[in-house]
Amino acid sequence: MFNRRKFLQVSSLGLSAFSLSGFTSKNKGNKPIVISTWDAGLRANKAAWEILRNNGRALDAVEQGVMVTENEINCCVGLGANPDRDGHVTLDACIMDEHANCGSVAFLERIKHPIQVARKVMENTPHVFLVGEGAQQFALSQGFVLEKEGLSEDAERTYKEWLKKSEYKPIINIENKQQQTAWAPTRFDDGTWNHDTIGMIAMDAAGNLSGSCTTSGMGFKMRGRVGDSPIIGAGLFVDNEVGAAVATGQGEDIIRIGGSHAVVELMRQGYAPEDACKKVVERLLKVKGDKAKDIQAAIIAINKNGEYGAYCLQKGFNYSVCTADDKNILLNGKNLI
Ligand code: ASP
């Protein structure tokens, strides 16, 4: 079982530094660089870094990177993740490259690597977005295999627990044990909770940007619900002249403010990544008003100079940064409330 605290104690990434720190690092202007949401990003970054340090393309790095997380059965993303209310795991993902090519899938079932399917949508169809049965059919036509139906051991247990009350209160990503366990049991025995997404953005040695985002969405969501993660402009946005941003948290609200696109546009106006993320989280706060305390949302960004930053609504968001000096570190995002 993935346990954040244990992971922090035992992880050996083979990279030279690894720390959880209170400071939000900005700019060293490094390239290549890869950053990703949450602490699962440390493992994902490591795979991305192998590509980046060998002068590989950012697009390959962000695809291979998040596949590590999709593979982690009993983790937060992919087929091992929490199901919807009806007991089915449905997956969403998107990817975007330096030429503004993009591909998305949503409500995809029984396919192990939705991020790879999203890339195939981008490269092998004239479309951007395929959903549900059609997305699955397309995946099969591209050689993907249908995985067995069913839940991972932990998801099964968590779902059974949830069924006892079947409360539908889609509040996600608040780092507060009491609030969290009140509406949906978390699978982690240290009280860490159901953030079910990894978003990754990278700049390669050639200075090109790409991004990816993959999720099982909100645990115990309504069947058919899709959040921000596969939506270009909301969950992810890349503009190779400016920068890239990726979001996590309450998808409905990130969609409302066009989160990732807004961050990139602010960077275009000259805002540093952290300041751009902060401004967008402030917009969210304004939109949500008093209800903001019930949700979490966070955005991470890098700009064309390899500067990076993040901001979140509430305390408890962290993100993983791997830079050219071979450091893979975990940073706390600054919070607004
Ligand atoms: N943003 C995702 C969604 O709403 C959830 C998450 O980031 O954990 O589906």
CSV table of C-alpha atoms and ligand atoms in Angstrom, one decimal:
chain,number,residue,atom,x,y,z
A,1,MET,CA,0.0,0.0,0.0
A,2,PHE,CA,1.2,3.4,-0.8
A,3,ASN,CA,1.8,5.4,2.3
A,4,ARG,CA,3.2,8.9,2.0
A,5,ARG,CA,5.0,9.0,5.3
A,6,LYS,CA,6.6,5.6,4.8
A,7,PHE,CA,7.5,6.5,1.3
A,8,LEU,CA,9.3,9.6,2.5
A,9,GLN,CA,11.3,7.5,4.9
A,10,VAL,CA,12.3,4.7,2.7
A,11,SER,CA,12.4,6.0,-0.8
A,12,SER,CA,15.7,5.9,-2.6
A,13,LEU,CA,15.5,7.6,-5.9
A,14,GLY,CA,19.1,7.3,-6.9
A,15,LEU,CA,19.2,11.0,-7.3
A,16,SER,CA,21.3,13.3,-5.2
A,17,ALA,CA,18.8,15.1,-3.1
A,18,PHE,CA,15.4,14.5,-1.8
A,19,SER,CA,13.7,16.7,0.8
A,20,LEU,CA,10.4,17.9,1.9
A,21,SER,CA,10.9,21.6,2.3
A,22,GLY,CA,8.8,24.6,3.3
A,23,PHE,CA,10.2,26.8,0.7
A,24,THR,CA,8.8,27.2,-2.8
A,25,SER,CA,11.7,27.3,-5.1
A,26,LYS,CA,11.5,29.4,-8.1
A,27,ASN,CA,13.9,29.9,-10.8
A,28,LYS,CA,17.2,28.6,-11.4
A,29,GLY,CA,16.5,28.8,-15.1
A,30,ASN,CA,17.5,25.2,-15.5
A,31,LYS,CA,16.7,22.9,-18.4
A,32,PRO,CA,15.8,20.2,-18.7
A,33,ILE,CA,13.3,20.3,-15.9
A,34,VAL,CA,10.3,18.2,-15.0
A,35,ILE,CA,7.7,19.0,-12.3
A,36,SER,CA,4.7,17.0,-11.2
A,37,THR,CA,1.9,17.1,-8.7
A,38,TRP,CA,2.0,15.4,-5.4
A,39,ASP,CA,4.6,13.1,-3.9
A,40,ALA,CA,3.9,10.3,-6.3
A,41,GLY,CA,5.5,12.7,-8.7
A,42,LEU,CA,8.9,11.8,-7.3
A,43,ARG,CA,8.8,8.4,-8.8
A,44,ALA,CA,7.2,9.6,-12.0
A,45,ASN,CA,9.8,12.4,-12.3
A,46,LYS,CA,12.6,9.8,-12.1
A,47,ALA,CA,11.3,8.0,-15.2
A,48,ALA,CA,10.8,11.3,-17.0
A,49,TRP,CA,14.3,12.4,-16.1
A,50,GLU,CA,15.9,9.3,-17.7
A,51,ILE,CA,14.5,10.6,-21.0
A,52,LEU,CA,15.3,14.2,-20.4
A,53,ARG,CA,18.9,13.7,-19.3
A,54,ASN,CA,19.5,11.7,-22.5
A,55,ASN,CA,18.4,14.6,-24.6
A,56,GLY,CA,15.0,13.0,-25.1
A,57,ARG,CA,11.8,14.9,-26.0
A,58,ALA,CA,9.7,16.4,-23.3
A,59,LEU,CA,6.6,14.7,-24.8
A,60,ASP,CA,8.1,11.3,-24.2
A,61,ALA,CA,9.2,12.3,-20.8
A,62,VAL,CA,5.8,13.4,-19.6
A,63,GLU,CA,4.2,10.3,-21.1
A,64,GLN,CA,6.6,7.8,-19.6
A,65,GLY,CA,6.7,9.7,-16.3
A,66,VAL,CA,3.0,9.5,-15.5
A,67,MET,CA,2.8,5.9,-16.7
A,68,VAL,CA,4.8,5.0,-13.6
A,69,THR,CA,1.9,6.3,-11.5
A,70,GLU,CA,-0.7,4.7,-13.7
A,71,ASN,CA,1.1,1.4,-13.0
A,72,GLU,CA,1.0,1.7,-9.3
A,73,ILE,CA,-1.7,-0.6,-8.2
A,74,ASN,CA,-3.1,0.5,-4.9
A,75,CYS,CA,-2.0,4.0,-5.7
A,76,CYS,CA,-3.9,7.1,-6.7
A,77,VAL,CA,-4.1,6.9,-10.4
A,78,GLY,CA,-4.9,4.2,-13.0
A,79,LEU,CA,-6.8,1.0,-12.8
A,80,GLY,CA,-5.9,0.4,-9.1
A,81,ALA,CA,-7.6,3.7,-8.1
A,82,ASN,CA,-11.0,4.4,-6.5
A,83,PRO,CA,-14.1,3.5,-8.5
A,84,ASP,CA,-17.1,5.6,-9.2
A,85,ARG,CA,-20.3,5.2,-7.2
A,86,ASP,CA,-21.3,2.1,-9.2
A,87,GLY,CA,-18.0,0.4,-8.6
A,88,HIS,CA,-16.3,1.0,-11.9
A,89,VAL,CA,-12.9,2.6,-12.3
A,90,THR,CA,-13.1,5.2,-15.1
A,91,LEU,CA,-10.0,7.0,-16.3
A,92,ASP,CA,-9.3,10.4,-17.9
A,93,ALA,CA,-6.1,11.7,-19.4
A,94,CYS,CA,-4.6,14.3,-21.7
A,95,ILE,CA,-1.3,15.2,-23.2
A,96,MET,CA,0.0,18.3,-25.1
A,97,ASP,CA,3.2,18.9,-27.0
A,98,GLU,CA,5.3,21.8,-28.1
A,99,HIS,CA,3.4,22.3,-31.4
A,100,ALA,CA,0.0,22.7,-29.6
A,101,ASN,CA,-0.9,19.2,-30.6
A,102,CYS,CA,-3.1,17.6,-28.0
A,103,GLY,CA,-5.1,14.5,-27.3
A,104,SER,CA,-7.5,13.4,-24.5
A,105,VAL,CA,-9.5,10.5,-23.4
A,106,ALA,CA,-12.2,10.4,-20.7
A,107,PHE,CA,-14.5,7.9,-19.1
A,108,LEU,CA,-12.2,5.2,-20.4
A,109,GLU,CA,-12.6,1.7,-18.8
A,110,ARG,CA,-10.3,-1.3,-18.5
A,111,ILE,CA,-7.3,0.2,-20.3
A,112,LYS,CA,-4.1,0.4,-18.2
A,113,HIS,CA,-2.5,3.5,-19.7
A,114,PRO,CA,-5.0,6.2,-20.6
A,115,ILE,CA,-2.1,8.6,-21.2
A,116,GLN,CA,-0.8,6.4,-24.0
A,117,VAL,CA,-4.3,6.3,-25.6
A,118,ALA,CA,-4.5,10.1,-25.3
A,119,ARG,CA,-1.2,10.4,-27.2
A,120,LYS,CA,-2.5,8.0,-29.9
A,121,VAL,CA,-5.6,10.2,-30.2
A,122,MET,CA,-3.3,13.2,-30.7
A,123,GLU,CA,-1.1,11.4,-33.2
A,124,ASN,CA,-3.3,9.0,-35.1
A,125,THR,CA,-6.7,10.7,-35.3
A,126,PRO,CA,-7.9,14.1,-36.6
A,127,HIS,CA,-9.5,14.6,-33.2
A,128,VAL,CA,-8.5,15.8,-29.8
A,129,PHE,CA,-11.0,14.1,-27.5
A,130,LEU,CA,-12.5,10.6,-27.4
A,131,VAL,CA,-14.7,9.4,-24.6
A,132,GLY,CA,-16.2,6.2,-23.1
A,133,GLU,CA,-16.9,3.2,-25.3
A,134,GLY,CA,-15.5,5.0,-28.4
A,135,ALA,CA,-12.3,5.8,-26.6
A,136,GLN,CA,-12.0,2.1,-25.6
A,137,GLN,CA,-12.8,0.9,-29.1
A,138,PHE,CA,-10.1,3.2,-30.4
A,139,ALA,CA,-7.6,2.0,-27.8
A,140,LEU,CA,-8.3,-1.6,-28.9
A,141,SER,CA,-7.8,-0.7,-32.5
A,142,GLN,CA,-4.4,0.7,-31.5
A,143,GLY,CA,-3.3,-2.6,-29.9
A,144,PHE,CA,-4.1,-1.8,-26.3
A,145,VAL,CA,-5.5,-4.8,-24.3
A,146,LEU,CA,-8.7,-4.9,-22.2
A,147,GLU,CA,-7.7,-5.5,-18.6
A,148,LYS,CA,-9.8,-7.7,-16.3
A,149,GLU,CA,-12.8,-6.0,-14.7
A,150,GLY,CA,-12.5,-5.5,-11.0
A,151,LEU,CA,-10.9,-3.4,-8.3
A,152,SER,CA,-7.6,-3.5,-6.6
A,153,GLU,CA,-7.5,-4.9,-3.1
A,154,ASP,CA,-7.4,-1.5,-1.5
A,155,ALA,CA,-9.9,0.1,-3.8
A,156,GLU,CA,-12.3,-2.8,-3.1
A,157,ARG,CA,-11.9,-2.3,0.7
A,158,THR,CA,-12.3,1.4,0.4
A,159,TYR,CA,-15.4,1.1,-1.8
A,160,LYS,CA,-17.0,-1.4,0.5
A,161,GLU,CA,-16.5,1.0,3.4
A,162,TRP,CA,-17.9,3.9,1.3
A,163,LEU,CA,-21.0,1.8,0.4
A,164,LYS,CA,-22.0,1.6,4.1
A,165,LYS,CA,-23.1,5.2,3.9
A,166,SER,CA,-22.9,5.9,0.2
A,167,GLU,CA,-22.7,9.6,0.9
A,168,TYR,CA,-22.2,11.7,-2.1
A,169,LYS,CA,-20.3,14.7,-1.1
A,170,PRO,CA,-17.7,15.3,-3.7
A,171,ILE,CA,-15.2,17.2,-1.7
A,172,ILE,CA,-11.6,16.4,-2.7
A,173,ASN,CA,-8.1,17.1,-1.8
A,174,ILE,CA,-8.4,18.7,1.5
A,175,GLU,CA,-5.5,17.8,3.7
A,176,ASN,CA,-7.5,17.4,6.8
A,177,LYS,CA,-8.0,13.9,8.1
A,178,GLN,CA,-11.3,14.6,9.9
A,179,GLN,CA,-13.0,16.3,7.1
A,180,GLN,CA,-11.6,13.7,4.7
A,181,THR,CA,-12.7,10.6,6.5
A,182,ALA,CA,-16.1,12.2,7.2
A,183,TRP,CA,-17.2,11.9,3.6
A,184,ALA,CA,-15.1,9.2,2.1
A,185,PRO,CA,-12.8,6.7,3.7
A,186,THR,CA,-9.3,7.1,2.5
A,187,ARG,CA,-7.2,4.1,1.6
A,188,PHE,CA,-4.0,5.3,3.3
A,189,ASP,CA,-3.5,4.2,6.9
A,190,ASP,CA,-1.7,7.4,7.8
A,191,GLY,CA,-4.7,9.5,6.8
A,192,THR,CA,-3.5,10.7,3.5
A,193,TRP,CA,-6.3,10.9,1.1
A,194,ASN,CA,-7.8,10.6,-2.2
A,195,HIS,CA,-6.1,12.9,-4.6
A,196,ASP,CA,-6.4,10.8,-7.7
A,197,THR,CA,-4.4,12.6,-10.3
A,198,ILE,CA,-0.9,13.2,-11.5
A,199,GLY,CA,-0.1,16.1,-13.7
A,200,MET,CA,3.4,16.6,-15.2
A,201,ILE,CA,5.0,19.3,-17.2
A,202,ALA,CA,8.5,19.3,-18.6
A,203,MET,CA,11.0,21.2,-20.7
A,204,ASP,CA,13.6,19.2,-22.5
A,205,ALA,CA,17.3,20.1,-23.3
A,206,ALA,CA,16.1,21.6,-26.6
A,207,GLY,CA,13.9,24.0,-24.7
A,208,ASN,CA,10.6,22.4,-25.8
A,209,LEU,CA,7.7,22.1,-23.4
A,210,SER,CA,5.1,19.3,-23.0
A,211,GLY,CA,2.6,18.2,-20.4
A,212,SER,CA,0.4,15.3,-19.3
A,213,CYS,CA,-2.3,14.7,-16.8
A,214,THR,CA,-3.9,11.4,-15.9
A,215,THR,CA,-6.5,10.5,-13.3
A,216,SER,CA,-9.2,8.2,-12.0
A,217,GLY,CA,-11.1,11.4,-11.1
A,218,MET,CA,-12.9,12.0,-7.9
A,219,GLY,CA,-13.4,8.8,-5.8
A,220,PHE,CA,-17.1,7.6,-5.8
A,221,LYS,CA,-18.1,10.1,-8.4
A,222,MET,CA,-21.3,9.8,-10.4
A,223,ARG,CA,-21.0,7.4,-13.2
A,224,GLY,CA,-20.0,9.4,-16.3
A,225,ARG,CA,-18.5,12.3,-14.4
A,226,VAL,CA,-15.4,13.9,-15.9
A,227,GLY,CA,-13.4,16.5,-14.2
A,228,ASP,CA,-10.8,19.0,-15.4
A,229,SER,CA,-7.9,16.5,-15.9
A,230,PRO,CA,-8.5,15.5,-19.6
A,231,ILE,CA,-9.7,19.0,-20.6
A,232,ILE,CA,-7.1,21.0,-22.4
A,233,GLY,CA,-7.1,24.5,-20.9
A,234,ALA,CA,-8.5,23.4,-17.6
A,235,GLY,CA,-6.4,20.5,-16.4
A,236,LEU,CA,-3.4,21.1,-18.7
A,237,PHE,CA,-2.1,23.7,-21.1
A,238,VAL,CA,1.1,24.1,-22.9
A,239,ASP,CA,2.3,27.0,-25.1
A,240,ASN,CA,5.8,26.5,-26.2
A,241,GLU,CA,6.5,30.2,-26.5
A,242,VAL,CA,5.4,30.9,-22.9
A,243,GLY,CA,5.2,28.0,-20.5
A,244,ALA,CA,3.0,25.1,-19.3
A,245,ALA,CA,0.7,24.5,-16.4
A,246,VAL,CA,-1.2,21.6,-14.9
A,247,ALA,CA,-3.8,21.4,-12.2
A,248,THR,CA,-5.1,19.1,-9.5
A,249,GLY,CA,-8.0,19.3,-7.1
A,250,GLN,CA,-11.7,19.9,-7.5
A,251,GLY,CA,-12.1,19.5,-11.2
A,252,GLU,CA,-15.4,21.2,-11.5
A,253,ASP,CA,-14.0,24.4,-10.1
A,254,ILE,CA,-10.8,24.3,-12.1
A,255,ILE,CA,-12.9,24.0,-15.2
A,256,ARG,CA,-14.9,27.1,-14.2
A,257,ILE,CA,-11.8,29.3,-14.3
A,258,GLY,CA,-10.1,27.6,-17.2
A,259,GLY,CA,-7.2,27.1,-14.7
A,260,SER,CA,-4.2,25.9,-16.6
A,261,HIS,CA,-4.8,28.2,-19.6
A,262,ALA,CA,-5.3,31.2,-17.4
A,263,VAL,CA,-1.9,30.5,-15.7
A,264,VAL,CA,-0.2,30.3,-19.1
A,265,GLU,CA,-1.8,33.5,-20.3
A,266,LEU,CA,-0.6,35.3,-17.1
A,267,MET,CA,2.9,34.0,-17.7
A,268,ARG,CA,2.6,35.4,-21.2
A,269,GLN,CA,1.9,38.8,-19.6
A,270,GLY,CA,5.1,38.5,-17.7
A,271,TYR,CA,4.0,36.9,-14.4
A,272,ALA,CA,6.5,34.5,-12.8
A,273,PRO,CA,5.1,30.9,-12.6
A,274,GLU,CA,4.3,31.1,-8.9
A,275,ASP,CA,2.6,34.5,-9.2
A,276,ALA,CA,0.6,33.3,-12.2
A,277,CYS,CA,-0.6,30.3,-10.2
A,278,LYS,CA,-1.4,32.5,-7.2
A,279,LYS,CA,-3.5,34.9,-9.3
A,280,VAL,CA,-5.5,32.0,-10.7
A,281,VAL,CA,-6.1,30.4,-7.3
A,282,GLU,CA,-7.2,33.8,-6.1
A,283,ARG,CA,-9.8,33.8,-9.0
A,284,LEU,CA,-11.0,30.5,-7.8
A,285,LEU,CA,-11.3,31.8,-4.2
A,286,LYS,CA,-13.4,34.7,-5.5
A,287,VAL,CA,-15.7,32.4,-7.5
A,288,LYS,CA,-16.1,30.0,-4.6
A,289,GLY,CA,-16.4,32.5,-1.8
A,290,ASP,CA,-17.2,30.8,1.5
A,291,LYS,CA,-17.4,27.4,-0.2
A,292,ALA,CA,-13.7,27.6,-1.0
A,293,LYS,CA,-12.9,26.1,2.4
A,294,ASP,CA,-14.6,22.8,1.3
A,295,ILE,CA,-12.3,22.2,-1.6
A,296,GLN,CA,-8.7,21.9,-2.7
A,297,ALA,CA,-7.2,23.1,-5.9
A,298,ALA,CA,-3.6,23.5,-6.9
A,299,ILE,CA,-1.7,24.5,-10.1
A,300,ILE,CA,1.9,24.1,-10.9
A,301,ALA,CA,3.7,25.8,-13.8
A,302,ILE,CA,7.0,26.3,-15.6
A,303,ASN,CA,7.9,29.0,-18.0
A,304,LYS,CA,10.1,29.1,-21.0
A,305,ASN,CA,13.2,30.0,-18.9
A,306,GLY,CA,12.8,26.8,-16.8
A,307,GLU,CA,11.5,28.8,-13.8
A,308,TYR,CA,8.8,27.0,-11.9
A,309,GLY,CA,6.2,27.6,-9.2
A,310,ALA,CA,2.9,26.5,-7.7
A,311,TYR,CA,0.0,27.7,-5.6
A,312,CYS,CA,-2.8,25.9,-3.9
A,313,LEU,CA,-6.0,27.0,-2.2
A,314,GLN,CA,-5.5,25.1,1.1
A,315,LYS,CA,-2.5,23.8,3.0
A,316,GLY,CA,-1.3,20.3,2.2
A,317,PHE,CA,-0.5,20.3,-1.5
A,318,ASN,CA,3.0,19.3,-2.5
A,319,TYR,CA,4.7,18.9,-5.8
A,320,SER,CA,7.8,17.2,-7.1
A,321,VAL,CA,10.6,19.0,-9.0
A,322,CYS,CA,13.5,17.5,-10.8
A,323,THR,CA,16.0,19.8,-12.3
A,324,ALA,CA,19.2,19.7,-14.3
A,325,ASP,CA,21.4,19.4,-11.3
A,326,ASP,CA,20.0,16.0,-10.7
A,327,LYS,CA,17.8,16.9,-7.8
A,328,ASN,CA,14.4,15.4,-7.3
A,329,ILE,CA,12.7,17.2,-4.4
A,330,LEU,CA,9.4,17.5,-2.9
A,331,LEU,CA,8.1,21.1,-2.2
A,332,ASN,CA,5.1,22.4,-0.4
A,333,GLY,CA,2.9,24.6,-2.5
A,334,LYS,CA,2.0,27.9,-0.9
A,335,ASN,CA,-1.6,28.2,0.1
A,336,LEU,CA,-4.1,31.0,-0.1
A,337,ILE,CA,-6.4,30.2,2.8
B,1,ASP,N1,-8.8,17.1,-10.8
B,1,ASP,C1,-9.2,15.7,-10.6
B,1,ASP,C2,-10.7,15.6,-11.0
B,1,ASP,O1,-11.4,16.5,-10.6
B,1,ASP,C3,-9.0,15.1,-9.3
B,1,ASP,C4,-7.7,15.3,-8.6
B,1,ASP,O2,-6.9,16.2,-9.0
B,1,ASP,O3,-7.4,14.6,-7.7
B,1,ASP,O4,-11.1,14.7,-11.6
